[in-house]
Amino acid sequence: MSLGTPWPAGAVRHEDGEVSFAGVRASALAAEHGTPAYVLDEADLRARARRYREAFEEAFAAIGTGVDVYYAGKAFLSVAVARWVTAEGLRVDTATGGELAVALRAGVPGASIGLHGNNKSDDEIRAALDAGVGRIIVDSLVEIERVARLAGAAGVVAPVMVRVTTGVHAGGHEYISTAHEDQKFGLSLAGEDSPALQALRAVTSHPELRLLGIHSHIGSQILDPAGFAAAADKVLGLRASFAAESGTLVDEVDLGGGFGIAYLPGEVELDPAVVARVQAEAVAAACERLGTAVPRVSIEPGRAVVGPTTATLYTVGTVKPVRLEDGRVRTYVSVDGGMSDNLRPALYGAAYHAELASRRSDAEPVLARVVGKHCESGDIVVHEVQLPGDVRAGDLLAVAATGAYGRSMASNYNLVPRPPVVAVSDGASRVLVRRESVEDLLALDLG
Ligand code: LLP
């Protein structure tokens, strides 16, 4: 029986109660690769990448323009993943020199890569220029001068987008509109002579820079498409204002990522077809109102492409019933990983779902909290979940929807080596990123 949301598409629970991922049983994965391990369903990832591209292409074709989908590598990037998304017709958005290096190692053409960052180093900018990246998204007025200087030194013209903050902020919570945003990213478009307008002027004043367009990213894990429409409207307003003063109507707008997914059973992810239509309609309506031509559009989904494709497989260790103040008992189920492989519950209070993956149990469910092995009481993997009352050491536990910002935000806290990322496909598994070893950790320590 297919496990359904929030599990990877190929997750199935068999007659005997064991779970398999794309045809590979949890026990076989644990035996071959050890635990904890991130198990990534390749076909699911590729289908999601494709679905995003097709939905957006269709919606934007309907308003007479094209769209480019950049996979946001910060969610999780490896050489294989960069190749898969490229094969599915996506480009790659990188946020650092490290992500850029992985995309290049994968053979992603420089022209299909974007480089972000609010504090790019000169080395990162030089690496991007060397690779001939298709776009550098500039984030401040000082950075415009730096990119121009480095492009001049390299004898190239840098393609640039200007990242703006629209005042529309969304994600997790309902979107709210504010005049100014108290955060580090982008250039505000608020006010008469906004920093965003100044940045557009600055870019066009440099012969070493070519202004491609305007970029906006409003937040992450957004489930209501309305915020995207509000942001698109503001970006297109800025584009028209700049055209009115300069005569330059930029060709492209990037509306960023942030498309929300399901983490728990019963949750519903943002439908790419719906959000694509909402964005396309907002773009068309704004351009009509402003009397400007419709631009080419790009988007940058990360979480929505990789998040649901992956489950983390853990082995259960200590199980401890703890009596709560209200008299209830909470069963603390310790697993062999924790906040070092999934920081999101500790950092954001993020909710996850776990199930027993290695066997059937008919025991009455109990209120459980899945915790890690770190020396910290906030080391929680799943705050609250019903698990069979006979859950015990040696059981395999799977946690769903850990593909985005799991491995990519993993740490070596308590000098715990980071788990491998294992791809499953058609009944076979292969390691994309190997498990770290204690030798890896010792190799960094020069004594
Ligand atoms: N584009 C830009 C410019 C971004 O800053 C981000 C995410 C994305 C695209 C991709 O957003 P996505 O589609 O994955 O939501 N660590 C946090 C999420 C941080 C997102 C940062 N920027 C988390 O685990 O929820």
PDB file of C-alpha atoms in Angstrom, residues 233-340:
ATOM      1  CA  ASP A 233       2.634  43.362  -8.913  1.00  0.00           C
ATOM      2  CA  LYS A 234       5.201  45.419  -6.989  1.00  0.00           C
ATOM      3  CA  VAL A 235       8.144  44.144  -9.039  1.00  0.00           C
ATOM      4  CA  LEU A 236       6.388  45.024 -12.281  1.00  0.00           C
ATOM      5  CA  GLY A 237       5.544  48.459 -10.903  1.00  0.00           C
ATOM      6  CA  LEU A 238       9.234  49.066 -10.238  1.00  0.00           C
ATOM      7  CA  ARG A 239      10.085  47.810 -13.727  1.00  0.00           C
ATOM      8  CA  ALA A 240       7.644  50.322 -15.242  1.00  0.00           C
ATOM      9  CA  SER A 241       8.920  53.187 -13.054  1.00  0.00           C
ATOM     10  CA  PHE A 242      12.484  52.505 -14.091  1.00  0.00           C
ATOM     11  CA  ALA A 243      11.443  52.295 -17.759  1.00  0.00           C
ATOM     12  CA  ALA A 244       9.681  55.651 -17.436  1.00  0.00           C
ATOM     13  CA  GLU A 245      12.774  57.402 -16.096  1.00  0.00           C
ATOM     14  CA  SER A 246      15.469  55.593 -18.092  1.00  0.00           C
ATOM     15  CA  GLY A 247      13.837  54.264 -21.230  1.00  0.00           C
ATOM     16  CA  THR A 248      15.095  50.776 -20.267  1.00  0.00           C
ATOM     17  CA  LEU A 249      12.377  48.170 -19.822  1.00  0.00           C
ATOM     18  CA  VAL A 250      14.184  45.168 -18.309  1.00  0.00           C
ATOM     19  CA  ASP A 251      13.546  41.871 -20.059  1.00  0.00           C
ATOM     20  CA  GLU A 252      13.102  39.591 -17.092  1.00  0.00           C
ATOM     21  CA  VAL A 253      11.687  39.293 -13.593  1.00  0.00           C
ATOM     22  CA  ASP A 254      12.507  36.502 -11.159  1.00  0.00           C
ATOM     23  CA  LEU A 255       9.797  35.792  -8.629  1.00  0.00           C
ATOM     24  CA  GLY A 256      11.915  33.545  -6.400  1.00  0.00           C
ATOM     25  CA  GLY A 257      11.042  30.312  -4.628  1.00  0.00           C
ATOM     26  CA  GLY A 258       9.184  29.489  -1.451  1.00  0.00           C
ATOM     27  CA  PHE A 259       6.518  27.036  -2.632  1.00  0.00           C
ATOM     28  CA  GLY A 260       5.233  25.126   0.388  1.00  0.00           C
ATOM     29  CA  ILE A 261       5.026  21.364   0.872  1.00  0.00           C
ATOM     30  CA  ALA A 262       3.261  18.906   3.188  1.00  0.00           C
ATOM     31  CA  TYR A 263       5.206  17.774   6.247  1.00  0.00           C
ATOM     32  CA  LEU A 264       2.385  15.947   8.028  1.00  0.00           C
ATOM     33  CA  PRO A 265      -0.347  13.545   6.935  1.00  0.00           C
ATOM     34  CA  GLY A 266      -3.410  15.540   5.935  1.00  0.00           C
ATOM     35  CA  GLU A 267      -1.452  18.632   4.914  1.00  0.00           C
ATOM     36  CA  VAL A 268      -1.740  19.733   1.299  1.00  0.00           C
ATOM     37  CA  GLU A 269       1.183  21.162  -0.621  1.00  0.00           C
ATOM     38  CA  LEU A 270       0.924  24.211  -2.840  1.00  0.00           C
ATOM     39  CA  ASP A 271      -0.151  22.999  -6.277  1.00  0.00           C
ATOM     40  CA  PRO A 272       2.370  24.191  -8.896  1.00  0.00           C
ATOM     41  CA  ALA A 273      -0.398  24.539 -11.469  1.00  0.00           C
ATOM     42  CA  VAL A 274      -2.342  26.860  -9.159  1.00  0.00           C
ATOM     43  CA  VAL A 275       0.568  29.054  -8.104  1.00  0.00           C
ATOM     44  CA  ALA A 276       1.824  29.222 -11.709  1.00  0.00           C
ATOM     45  CA  ARG A 277      -1.566  30.463 -12.835  1.00  0.00           C
ATOM     46  CA  VAL A 278      -1.815  32.991  -9.994  1.00  0.00           C
ATOM     47  CA  GLN A 279       1.638  34.357 -10.811  1.00  0.00           C
ATOM     48  CA  ALA A 280       1.012  34.465 -14.555  1.00  0.00           C
ATOM     49  CA  GLU A 281      -2.307  36.237 -14.091  1.00  0.00           C
ATOM     50  CA  ALA A 282      -0.727  38.769 -11.730  1.00  0.00           C
ATOM     51  CA  VAL A 283       2.063  39.444 -14.222  1.00  0.00           C
ATOM     52  CA  ALA A 284      -0.369  39.823 -17.112  1.00  0.00           C
ATOM     53  CA  ALA A 285      -2.709  42.102 -15.129  1.00  0.00           C
ATOM     54  CA  ALA A 286       0.115  44.352 -13.897  1.00  0.00           C
ATOM     55  CA  CYS A 287       1.643  44.680 -17.373  1.00  0.00           C
ATOM     56  CA  GLU A 288      -1.720  45.534 -18.838  1.00  0.00           C
ATOM     57  CA  ARG A 289      -2.369  48.171 -16.166  1.00  0.00           C
ATOM     58  CA  LEU A 290       1.117  49.649 -16.571  1.00  0.00           C
ATOM     59  CA  GLY A 291       1.084  49.474 -20.361  1.00  0.00           C
ATOM     60  CA  THR A 292       4.342  47.513 -20.500  1.00  0.00           C
ATOM     61  CA  ALA A 293       5.280  44.394 -22.463  1.00  0.00           C
ATOM     62  CA  VAL A 294       5.164  41.120 -20.534  1.00  0.00           C
ATOM     63  CA  PRO A 295       8.672  40.108 -19.356  1.00  0.00           C
ATOM     64  CA  ARG A 296      10.266  36.691 -19.359  1.00  0.00           C
ATOM     65  CA  VAL A 297       9.842  35.184 -15.892  1.00  0.00           C
ATOM     66  CA  SER A 298      11.948  32.892 -13.741  1.00  0.00           C
ATOM     67  CA  ILE A 299      11.280  31.099 -10.471  1.00  0.00           C
ATOM     68  CA  GLU A 300      13.489  29.300  -7.929  1.00  0.00           C
ATOM     69  CA  PRO A 301      11.824  26.359  -6.174  1.00  0.00           C
ATOM     70  CA  GLY A 302      14.040  24.407  -3.772  1.00  0.00           C
ATOM     71  CA  ARG A 303      11.969  22.771  -1.045  1.00  0.00           C
ATOM     72  CA  ALA A 304       9.097  21.838  -3.389  1.00  0.00           C
ATOM     73  CA  VAL A 305      11.436  19.894  -5.678  1.00  0.00           C
ATOM     74  CA  VAL A 306      13.439  17.938  -3.107  1.00  0.00           C
ATOM     75  CA  GLY A 307      11.661  18.120   0.272  1.00  0.00           C
ATOM     76  CA  PRO A 308       9.038  15.394  -0.104  1.00  0.00           C
ATOM     77  CA  THR A 309      11.365  13.057  -2.043  1.00  0.00           C
ATOM     78  CA  THR A 310      13.403  12.083   0.994  1.00  0.00           C
ATOM     79  CA  ALA A 311      12.861  10.264   4.278  1.00  0.00           C
ATOM     80  CA  THR A 312      15.444   9.836   7.018  1.00  0.00           C
ATOM     81  CA  LEU A 313      15.901   6.306   8.283  1.00  0.00           C
ATOM     82  CA  TYR A 314      17.000   5.977  11.909  1.00  0.00           C
ATOM     83  CA  THR A 315      17.556   3.076  14.292  1.00  0.00           C
ATOM     84  CA  VAL A 316      15.750   3.291  17.602  1.00  0.00           C
ATOM     85  CA  GLY A 317      17.889   3.078  20.746  1.00  0.00           C
ATOM     86  CA  THR A 318      16.758   4.016  24.240  1.00  0.00           C
ATOM     87  CA  VAL A 319      12.997   4.166  24.832  1.00  0.00           C
ATOM     88  CA  LYS A 320      11.989   5.953  28.017  1.00  0.00           C
ATOM     89  CA  PRO A 321       8.483   6.691  29.363  1.00  0.00           C
ATOM     90  CA  VAL A 322       8.331  10.091  31.077  1.00  0.00           C
ATOM     91  CA  ARG A 323       5.371  11.167  33.218  1.00  0.00           C
ATOM     92  CA  LEU A 324       4.150  14.653  32.354  1.00  0.00           C
ATOM     93  CA  GLU A 325       2.812  17.201  34.837  1.00  0.00           C
ATOM     94  CA  ASP A 326      -0.741  16.592  33.651  1.00  0.00           C
ATOM     95  CA  GLY A 327      -0.405  12.893  34.401  1.00  0.00           C
ATOM     96  CA  ARG A 328       0.015  11.752  30.815  1.00  0.00           C
ATOM     97  CA  VAL A 329       2.998   9.665  29.820  1.00  0.00           C
ATOM     98  CA  ARG A 330       5.214  10.673  26.947  1.00  0.00           C
ATOM     99  CA  THR A 331       7.428   7.993  25.485  1.00  0.00           C
ATOM    100  CA  TYR A 332      10.810   9.407  24.545  1.00  0.00           C
ATOM    101  CA  VAL A 333      12.150   7.421  21.614  1.00  0.00           C
ATOM    102  CA  SER A 334      15.846   8.106  21.037  1.00  0.00           C
ATOM    103  CA  VAL A 335      17.293   7.594  17.585  1.00  0.00           C
ATOM    104  CA  ASP A 336      20.877   7.441  16.333  1.00  0.00           C
ATOM    105  CA  GLY A 337      20.876  10.960  14.797  1.00  0.00           C
ATOM    106  CA  GLY A 338      19.080  14.153  15.719  1.00  0.00           C
ATOM    107  CA  MET A 339      19.618  17.879  15.422  1.00  0.00           C
ATOM    108  CA  SER A 340      22.880  17.323  13.530  1.00  0.00           C
TER     109      SER A 340
END
